[in-house]
mmCIF file of C-alpha atoms in Angstrom:
data_model
loop_
_atom_site.group_PDB
_atom_site.id
_atom_site.type_symbol
_atom_site.label_atom_id
_atom_site.label_comp_id
_atom_site.label_asym_id
_atom_site.label_seq_id
_atom_site.Cartn_x
_atom_site.Cartn_y
_atom_site.Cartn_z
ATOM 1 C CA MET D 1 124.117 85.238 166.949
ATOM 2 C CA ILE D 2 125.363 87.031 163.835
ATOM 3 C CA LEU D 3 122.420 89.036 162.698
ATOM 4 C CA LYS D 4 124.336 90.933 159.923
ATOM 5 C CA PRO D 5 127.163 88.834 158.470
ATOM 6 C CA ARG D 6 130.391 90.637 157.186
ATOM 7 C CA ASN D 7 130.339 90.742 153.324
ATOM 8 C CA THR D 8 133.035 91.734 150.933
ATOM 9 C CA PRO D 9 132.566 95.603 150.876
ATOM 10 C CA LEU D 10 131.010 96.737 147.421
ATOM 11 C CA THR D 11 133.956 99.191 147.174
ATOM 12 C CA LEU D 12 136.385 96.381 146.864
ATOM 13 C CA HIS D 13 134.305 94.849 144.095
ATOM 14 C CA ARG D 14 134.249 98.113 142.213
ATOM 15 C CA LEU D 15 138.003 98.780 142.616
ATOM 16 C CA GLU D 16 138.847 95.166 141.447
ATOM 17 C CA ALA D 17 136.777 95.739 138.318
ATOM 18 C CA LEU D 18 138.102 99.165 137.831
ATOM 19 C CA MET D 19 141.671 97.775 137.916
ATOM 20 C CA LYS D 20 140.845 95.281 135.251
ATOM 21 C CA ARG D 21 139.032 97.672 133.079
ATOM 22 C CA LEU D 22 141.598 100.568 133.211
ATOM 23 C CA SER D 23 144.807 100.407 131.162
ATOM 24 C CA PRO D 24 147.959 99.540 133.294
ATOM 25 C CA HIS D 25 149.395 102.715 131.774
ATOM 26 C CA HIS D 26 146.532 104.992 132.805
ATOM 27 C CA PRO D 27 147.932 107.762 135.231
ATOM 28 C CA GLN D 28 145.237 106.761 137.797
ATOM 29 C CA HIS D 29 146.100 102.961 137.806
ATOM 30 C CA ALA D 30 148.646 103.062 140.446
ATOM 31 C CA LEU D 31 146.287 104.971 142.692
ATOM 32 C CA ILE D 32 143.515 102.434 142.133
ATOM 33 C CA GLU D 33 145.851 99.643 143.145
ATOM 34 C CA ASP D 34 146.919 101.443 146.186
ATOM 35 C CA GLU D 35 143.376 102.070 147.161
ATOM 36 C CA TYR D 36 142.449 98.408 146.553
ATOM 37 C CA ALA D 37 145.316 97.199 148.733
ATOM 38 C CA LYS D 38 144.207 99.471 151.543
ATOM 39 C CA HIS D 39 140.577 98.411 151.498
ATOM 40 C CA ALA D 40 141.565 94.825 151.111
ATOM 41 C CA ALA D 41 143.889 95.007 154.063
ATOM 42 C CA GLY D 42 141.078 96.588 156.220
ATOM 43 C CA TYR D 43 138.650 93.870 155.159
ATOM 44 C CA ARG D 44 141.207 91.060 156.047
ATOM 45 C CA GLY D 45 141.703 92.710 159.407
ATOM 46 C CA GLU D 46 137.981 92.671 160.045
ATOM 47 C CA GLN D 47 137.956 88.941 159.107
ATOM 48 C CA GLN D 48 140.605 88.417 161.532
ATOM 49 C CA LEU D 49 138.466 89.890 164.413
ATOM 50 C CA ASP D 50 135.539 87.522 163.292
ATOM 51 C CA TYR D 51 137.575 84.513 163.990
ATOM 52 C CA PHE D 52 138.124 85.553 167.592
ATOM 53 C CA LEU D 53 134.460 86.503 168.053
ATOM 54 C CA ALA D 54 133.306 83.127 167.022
ATOM 55 C CA PRO D 55 132.993 81.731 170.632
ATOM 56 C CA PHE D 56 130.551 84.505 171.361
ATOM 57 C CA ILE D 57 128.032 83.601 168.789
ATOM 58 C CA ARG D 58 124.975 82.682 171.016
ATOM 59 C CA LYS D 59 121.399 83.639 171.356
ATOM 60 C CA ASP D 60 121.802 86.322 173.890
ATOM 61 C CA ILE D 61 124.546 88.286 172.057
ATOM 62 C CA HIS D 62 123.673 90.010 168.776
ATOM 63 C CA ILE D 63 126.563 90.703 166.456
ATOM 64 C CA LEU D 64 126.086 93.143 163.581
ATOM 65 C CA HIS D 65 128.999 93.890 161.040
ATOM 66 C CA ASP D 66 129.420 97.024 159.102
ATOM 67 C CA ILE D 67 126.532 99.057 160.276
ATOM 68 C CA ARG D 68 126.084 102.599 158.861
ATOM 69 C CA LEU D 69 123.458 105.030 160.164
ATOM 70 C CA GLU D 70 122.262 108.429 159.467
ATOM 71 C CA LEU D 71 121.879 111.273 161.773
ATOM 72 C CA ASP D 72 120.973 114.759 160.745
ATOM 73 C CA ASN D 73 122.121 114.111 157.176
ATOM 74 C CA ARG D 74 125.430 112.769 158.548
ATOM 75 C CA TYR D 75 126.528 109.052 158.413
ATOM 76 C CA PHE D 76 128.422 107.098 161.051
ATOM 77 C CA GLN D 77 129.719 103.627 160.346
ATOM 78 C CA MET D 78 130.759 100.903 162.787
ATOM 79 C CA ASP D 79 132.881 97.932 161.833
ATOM 80 C CA THR D 80 131.243 95.750 164.341
ATOM 81 C CA LEU D 81 128.471 96.396 166.952
ATOM 82 C CA ILE D 82 127.803 93.838 169.650
ATOM 83 C CA LEU D 83 124.350 94.132 171.380
ATOM 84 C CA THR D 84 123.904 92.431 174.806
ATOM 85 C CA PRO D 85 121.090 93.149 177.368
ATOM 86 C CA GLN D 86 123.671 94.810 179.615
ATOM 87 C CA PHE D 87 125.672 96.947 177.132
ATOM 88 C CA LEU D 88 126.509 97.860 173.601
ATOM 89 C CA LEU D 89 130.130 97.476 172.294
ATOM 90 C CA ILE D 90 131.446 99.215 169.300
ATOM 91 C CA LEU D 91 134.611 97.730 167.759
ATOM 92 C CA GLU D 92 136.792 99.682 165.219
ATOM 93 C CA VAL D 93 139.263 97.512 163.418
ATOM 94 C CA LYS D 94 142.736 98.803 162.267
ATOM 95 C CA ASN D 95 144.960 96.494 160.292
ATOM 96 C CA LEU D 96 148.286 98.251 160.523
ATOM 97 C CA VAL D 97 151.741 96.877 160.524
ATOM 98 C CA GLY D 98 154.823 98.090 162.272
ATOM 99 C CA SER D 99 155.067 99.885 165.552
ATOM 100 C CA LEU D 100 152.086 101.931 166.694
ATOM 101 C CA THR D 101 152.475 104.802 169.252
ATOM 102 C CA PHE D 102 149.126 106.486 170.509
ATOM 103 C CA ASP D 103 150.189 110.061 171.178
ATOM 104 C CA HIS D 104 147.986 111.359 174.041
ATOM 105 C CA GLN D 105 149.392 114.989 174.021
ATOM 106 C CA PHE D 106 148.634 115.766 170.395
ATOM 107 C CA GLN D 107 145.946 113.121 169.783
ATOM 108 C CA GLN D 108 147.522 111.280 166.813
ATOM 109 C CA LEU D 109 148.552 107.870 165.877
ATOM 110 C CA LEU D 110 152.357 107.463 164.768
ATOM 111 C CA ARG D 111 153.070 104.310 162.732
ATOM 112 C CA LYS D 112 156.771 103.519 162.139
ATOM 113 C CA VAL D 113 157.721 100.665 159.664
ATOM 114 C CA ASP D 114 161.533 100.344 159.245
ATOM 115 C CA GLU D 115 162.774 103.852 159.310
ATOM 116 C CA LYS D 116 159.691 105.503 157.852
ATOM 117 C CA GLU D 117 157.063 107.148 160.148
ATOM 118 C CA ASP D 118 153.536 108.016 159.190
ATOM 119 C CA VAL D 119 150.911 109.942 161.153
ATOM 120 C CA PHE D 120 147.248 108.904 161.210
ATOM 121 C CA PRO D 121 144.140 110.482 162.863
ATOM 122 C CA ASP D 122 143.699 109.179 166.527
ATOM 123 C CA PRO D 123 141.261 106.318 166.268
ATOM 124 C CA LEU D 124 140.320 107.046 169.982
ATOM 125 C CA ILE D 125 138.695 110.321 168.630
ATOM 126 C CA GLN D 126 136.913 108.215 165.918
ATOM 127 C CA VAL D 127 135.359 105.856 168.495
ATOM 128 C CA LYS D 128 134.241 108.664 170.703
ATOM 129 C CA ARG D 129 132.382 110.155 167.886
ATOM 130 C CA GLN D 130 130.798 106.879 166.959
ATOM 131 C CA GLU D 131 129.696 106.421 170.626
ATOM 132 C CA SER D 132 128.144 109.966 170.673
ATOM 133 C CA PHE D 133 126.438 109.505 167.425
ATOM 134 C CA LEU D 134 124.954 105.931 168.443
ATOM 135 C CA THR D 135 123.840 107.489 171.864
ATOM 136 C CA GLU D 136 121.940 110.247 170.112
ATOM 137 C CA TRP D 137 120.523 107.898 167.492
ATOM 138 C CA LEU D 138 119.160 105.608 170.310
ATOM 139 C CA THR D 139 117.649 108.595 172.227
ATOM 140 C CA ARG D 140 115.754 109.586 168.999
ATOM 141 C CA GLN D 141 114.538 105.990 168.684
ATOM 142 C CA ASN D 142 113.172 106.267 172.300
ATOM 143 C CA PHE D 143 115.306 103.393 173.518
ATOM 144 C CA PRO D 144 116.131 103.141 177.331
ATOM 145 C CA SER D 145 119.545 104.193 178.406
ATOM 146 C CA ILE D 146 122.084 101.539 177.960
ATOM 147 C CA PRO D 147 125.883 101.703 178.598
ATOM 148 C CA ILE D 148 127.868 102.083 175.386
ATOM 149 C CA THR D 149 131.651 101.236 175.321
ATOM 150 C CA THR D 150 134.270 100.984 172.506
ATOM 151 C CA LEU D 151 137.363 99.063 171.529
ATOM 152 C CA ILE D 152 140.007 99.639 168.981
ATOM 153 C CA VAL D 153 141.057 96.291 167.661
ATOM 154 C CA ILE D 154 144.578 95.911 166.035
ATOM 155 C CA ALA D 155 144.158 92.964 163.719
ATOM 156 C CA ASN D 156 147.787 92.149 162.950
ATOM 157 C CA PRO D 157 149.233 90.044 165.774
ATOM 158 C CA LYS D 158 152.711 91.261 165.013
ATOM 159 C CA THR D 159 151.996 95.038 165.244
ATOM 160 C CA LYS D 160 153.566 96.599 168.361
ATOM 161 C CA ILE D 161 151.265 98.815 170.339
ATOM 162 C CA GLN D 162 152.845 101.623 172.581
ATOM 163 C CA ALA D 163 151.330 104.315 174.576
ATOM 164 C CA ASN D 164 152.574 106.475 177.530
ATOM 165 C CA GLU D 165 151.660 104.869 180.920
ATOM 166 C CA GLN D 166 149.667 108.038 181.574
ATOM 167 C CA HIS D 167 147.655 107.404 178.592
ATOM 168 C CA GLN D 168 145.135 105.077 180.558
ATOM 169 C CA GLU D 169 142.408 105.474 177.776
ATOM 170 C CA ALA D 170 144.743 103.989 175.113
ATOM 171 C CA ILE D 171 145.760 101.151 177.534
ATOM 172 C CA LYS D 172 142.044 100.413 178.356
ATOM 173 C CA LYS D 173 140.636 100.683 174.938
ATOM 174 C CA ILE D 174 143.276 99.463 172.486
ATOM 175 C CA THR D 175 143.851 95.699 172.029
ATOM 176 C CA HIS D 176 144.911 92.985 169.628
ATOM 177 C CA ALA D 177 142.226 90.923 168.096
ATOM 178 C CA ALA D 178 143.192 87.788 169.907
ATOM 179 C CA ASN D 179 142.491 89.570 173.257
ATOM 180 C CA VAL D 180 139.072 90.720 172.338
ATOM 181 C CA PRO D 181 137.311 87.652 173.962
ATOM 182 C CA ASN D 182 139.043 88.461 177.237
ATOM 183 C CA LYS D 183 137.966 92.085 177.051
ATOM 184 C CA LEU D 184 134.421 90.973 176.220
ATOM 185 C CA LEU D 185 134.394 88.732 179.183
ATOM 186 C CA HIS D 186 135.600 91.494 181.403
ATOM 187 C CA LEU D 187 132.953 93.829 180.231
ATOM 188 C CA GLN D 188 130.200 91.139 180.841
ATOM 189 C CA GLN D 189 131.415 90.991 184.427
ATOM 190 C CA HIS D 190 131.680 94.831 184.734
ATOM 191 C CA TYR D 191 128.165 95.490 183.349
ATOM 192 C CA SER D 192 126.256 92.980 185.200
ATOM 193 C CA GLN D 193 122.868 94.884 185.511
ATOM 194 C CA LEU D 194 120.298 94.255 182.773
ATOM 195 C CA ALA D 195 119.629 97.507 180.812
ATOM 196 C CA LEU D 196 117.422 95.952 178.093
ATOM 197 C CA SER D 197 115.084 93.037 178.191
ATOM 198 C CA ASN D 198 115.711 90.269 175.560
ATOM 199 C CA GLN D 199 112.754 91.554 173.664
ATOM 200 C CA LEU D 200 113.941 95.101 173.577
ATOM 201 C CA CYS D 201 117.434 93.929 172.586
ATOM 202 C CA GLU D 202 115.864 91.994 169.646
ATOM 203 C CA GLN D 203 113.766 95.054 168.695
ATOM 204 C CA LEU D 204 116.889 97.235 168.764
ATOM 205 C CA ALA D 205 118.837 94.749 166.523
ATOM 206 C CA ASP D 206 115.703 94.709 164.048
ATOM 207 C CA LEU D 207 115.788 98.576 163.871
ATOM 208 C CA LEU D 208 119.489 98.784 163.263
ATOM 209 C CA LEU D 209 119.112 96.388 160.428
ATOM 210 C CA LYS D 210 116.245 98.364 158.980
ATOM 211 C CA ASP D 211 117.965 101.675 159.324
ATOM 212 C CA ASN D 212 121.206 100.502 158.021
ATOM 213 C CA GLN D 213 122.342 102.466 154.979
ATOM 214 C CA PRO D 214 125.274 100.720 153.147
ATOM 215 C CA TYR D 215 127.877 102.867 151.533
ATOM 216 C CA ASP D 216 127.320 102.820 147.832
ATOM 217 C CA GLN D 217 128.952 105.459 145.479
ATOM 218 C CA PRO D 218 129.684 105.400 141.818
ATOM 219 C CA ILE D 219 133.332 104.929 141.439
ATOM 220 C CA LEU D 220 134.137 106.632 138.214
ATOM 221 C CA PRO D 221 133.430 110.115 139.533
ATOM 222 C CA LEU D 222 135.413 109.452 142.681
ATOM 223 C CA TYR D 223 138.631 109.233 140.594
ATOM 224 C CA GLN D 224 137.612 111.741 137.952
ATOM 225 C CA LEU D 225 137.321 109.042 135.337
ATOM 226 C CA LYS D 226 134.958 108.801 132.332
ATOM 227 C CA GLN D 227 133.320 105.821 130.692
ATOM 228 C CA GLU D 228 135.263 106.270 127.535
ATOM 229 C CA GLU D 229 138.551 105.530 129.453
ATOM 230 C CA LEU D 230 137.342 101.946 130.361
ATOM 231 C CA ILE D 231 138.519 98.855 128.620
ATOM 232 C CA THR D 232 135.492 97.182 126.920
ATOM 233 C CA GLY D 233 134.800 93.667 125.667
ATOM 234 C CA VAL D 234 134.697 90.194 127.190
ATOM 235 C CA TYR D 235 137.814 88.924 128.926
ATOM 236 C CA CYS D 236 139.080 85.316 128.413
ATOM 237 C CA PRO D 237 138.666 83.629 131.780
ATOM 238 C CA TYR D 238 141.788 81.485 130.984
ATOM 239 C CA CYS D 239 144.382 83.830 129.686
ATOM 240 C CA GLN D 240 142.661 87.195 130.274
ATOM 241 C CA ALA D 241 143.034 88.308 126.680
ATOM 242 C CA ARG D 242 140.350 90.370 125.169
ATOM 243 C CA PRO D 243 138.007 90.835 123.383
ATOM 244 C CA MET D 244 136.512 87.268 123.027
ATOM 245 C CA ASN D 245 134.564 86.799 119.950
ATOM 246 C CA ARG D 246 130.917 85.419 120.093
ATOM 247 C CA LEU D 247 130.534 82.673 117.596
ATOM 248 C CA HIS D 248 128.006 79.896 117.407
ATOM 249 C CA GLY D 249 126.443 80.603 120.766
ATOM 250 C CA ARG D 250 129.712 80.603 122.659
ATOM 251 C CA TRP D 251 132.738 82.804 123.408
ATOM 252 C CA GLU D 252 136.126 82.044 121.594
ATOM 253 C CA CYS D 253 139.381 83.463 122.643
ATOM 254 C CA PRO D 254 141.712 84.703 119.695
ATOM 255 C CA ALA D 255 144.628 84.348 121.776
ATOM 256 C CA CYS D 256 144.518 80.905 123.400
ATOM 257 C CA ASN D 257 141.555 79.495 121.446
ATOM 258 C CA ALA D 258 139.627 78.787 124.724
ATOM 259 C CA ILE D 259 135.889 78.229 124.636
ATOM 260 C CA SER D 260 133.520 79.669 127.259
ATOM 261 C CA HIS D 261 129.709 79.712 127.488
ATOM 262 C CA ASN D 262 129.501 82.166 130.377
ATOM 263 C CA ALA D 263 132.563 84.612 130.038
ATOM 264 C CA HIS D 264 129.889 87.405 129.416
ATOM 265 C CA LYS D 265 128.705 87.168 132.998
ATOM 266 C CA SER D 266 131.862 88.738 134.427
ATOM 267 C CA ALA D 267 131.683 91.424 131.828
ATOM 268 C CA ILE D 268 128.119 92.370 132.572
ATOM 269 C CA ARG D 269 128.839 92.606 136.199
ATOM 270 C CA ASP D 270 131.824 94.954 135.430
ATOM 271 C CA TYR D 271 129.374 97.178 133.373
ATOM 272 C CA ALA D 272 126.970 97.212 136.402
ATOM 273 C CA LEU D 273 129.724 97.987 138.995
ATOM 274 C CA LEU D 274 131.435 100.679 136.946
ATOM 275 C CA ILE D 275 129.046 102.361 134.752
ATOM 276 C CA ASP D 276 125.335 101.697 135.660
ATOM 277 C CA PRO D 277 123.216 99.054 137.248
ATOM 278 C CA THR D 278 120.633 99.914 134.683
ATOM 279 C CA THR D 279 121.252 99.564 130.868
ATOM 280 C CA SER D 280 119.565 99.303 127.513
ATOM 281 C CA ASN D 281 120.360 96.481 125.044
ATOM 282 C CA CYS D 282 122.157 98.971 122.693
ATOM 283 C CA LYS D 283 124.489 100.204 125.579
ATOM 284 C CA LEU D 284 125.338 96.765 126.829
ATOM 285 C CA ARG D 285 125.686 95.425 123.100
ATOM 286 C CA THR D 286 128.473 98.047 122.583
ATOM 287 C CA PHE D 287 130.264 97.311 125.769
ATOM 288 C CA LEU D 288 130.233 93.454 124.803
ATOM 289 C CA HIS D 289 131.262 94.172 121.284
ATOM 290 C CA LEU D 290 128.186 92.381 119.882
ATOM 291 C CA THR D 291 126.098 93.120 116.711
ATOM 292 C CA SER D 292 123.039 91.197 117.559
ATOM 293 C CA ARG D 293 120.389 92.702 119.772
ATOM 294 C CA PHE D 294 118.843 89.251 120.089
ATOM 295 C CA THR D 295 121.943 87.740 121.286
ATOM 296 C CA THR D 296 122.427 90.617 123.717
ATOM 297 C CA LYS D 297 118.838 90.058 125.083
ATOM 298 C CA ARG D 298 119.634 86.267 125.650
ATOM 299 C CA LEU D 299 122.732 87.211 127.560
ATOM 300 C CA LEU D 300 120.766 89.722 129.764
ATOM 301 C CA GLN D 301 118.111 86.963 130.278
ATOM 302 C CA SER D 302 120.994 84.504 131.319
ATOM 303 C CA VAL D 303 122.198 86.923 134.222
ATOM 304 C CA ARG D 304 118.489 87.212 135.203
ATOM 305 C CA ALA D 305 118.418 91.012 134.481
ATOM 306 C CA THR D 306 114.966 92.562 135.227
ATOM 307 C CA GLN D 307 113.268 94.000 132.159
ATOM 308 C CA THR D 308 111.314 97.136 132.222
ATOM 309 C CA GLY D 309 109.376 98.281 129.110
ATOM 310 C CA ALA D 310 109.175 96.506 125.620
ATOM 311 C CA ASN D 311 110.999 96.369 122.431
ATOM 312 C CA LYS D 312 113.753 99.005 121.900
ATOM 313 C CA GLY D 313 112.683 101.152 124.659
ATOM 314 C CA SER D 314 113.312 98.350 127.351
ATOM 315 C CA THR D 315 115.719 99.029 130.170
ATOM 316 C CA TYR D 316 117.339 96.178 132.206
ATOM 317 C CA ASP D 317 118.127 96.227 135.893
ATOM 318 C CA LEU D 318 121.446 94.490 136.906
ATOM 319 C CA SER D 319 121.413 95.356 140.596
ATOM 320 C CA ASN D 320 121.419 91.578 141.485
ATOM 321 C CA LEU D 321 124.903 91.456 139.959
ATOM 322 C CA ILE D 322 126.444 94.040 142.313
ATOM 323 C CA ILE D 323 125.167 92.760 145.675
ATOM 324 C CA ALA D 324 128.144 92.050 147.742
ATOM 325 C CA HIS D 325 128.796 88.290 148.396
ATOM 326 C CA LYS D 326 130.854 86.428 150.890
ATOM 327 C CA THR D 327 133.905 86.219 148.742
ATOM 328 C CA SER D 328 137.576 86.280 149.612
ATOM 329 C CA VAL D 329 139.706 89.221 148.778
ATOM 330 C CA ARG D 330 142.891 88.416 146.669
ATOM 331 C CA SER D 331 146.193 89.519 148.327
#
């Protein structure tokens, strides 16, 4: 069963909002677009894996996506962790196109697309580190010893995988997403002895969920950006012009004359994603280009912002707007 579904990463939501709120002529805009494309490709690759894992969704197999744990003030993240009573399986997904060569001698990954060659860190080293961290984490939780194994999943079915025939580790641990079911069946045959009872397996899953610490970092400092560089106002949901004007309890677009009653919801979410999940009436009023504090309060109530305090000293929590949802990523 899937105990932790795969949601659209919060970083993708932040990057998408940032692309919209940063001028196309800003010197950082091209970098933001590249970052979005890279993260979106990674997420689509993980979704490819999920399709092939679907036949293994059953009661005795626990699937947890995107688990991030802390160990000695260091964090390690696993794209997918599969728990069975016989073994644990870490899946690291790579969505790369072209021809991949796993260089055993220099422990690097070479990717060739057309005539261009790129060098990446060896993902085999990455999964070894994940395995080591998870082993230590389990020891500290006083769990019985259980075999841990790893696979590197190449999501794109057209990607060519190459390794020297002496590089047995690569041959054993690297596979296309479509072959993961076969690998999993082989592992179930290989690890036939029970290491955990069903009860302990469920307890481990609960503990992993409890200790999971999702990655959440403010995005503006990451790209050395200031709030003043963001485009403010409410975008028209039909023609993307801005700012829309608030008249007679609705939003009106000066460019296409469209009318909207909830265009502010996207703008408030952009504020929460990019600036601060906590705001005041005055700060949000400025961002939305409003003049009435009463109108702003009504709009905050419409997005179910949690109010703390009273009158002008009130603050509003917008955290409910930045929770990652199961939404698709645009290509």
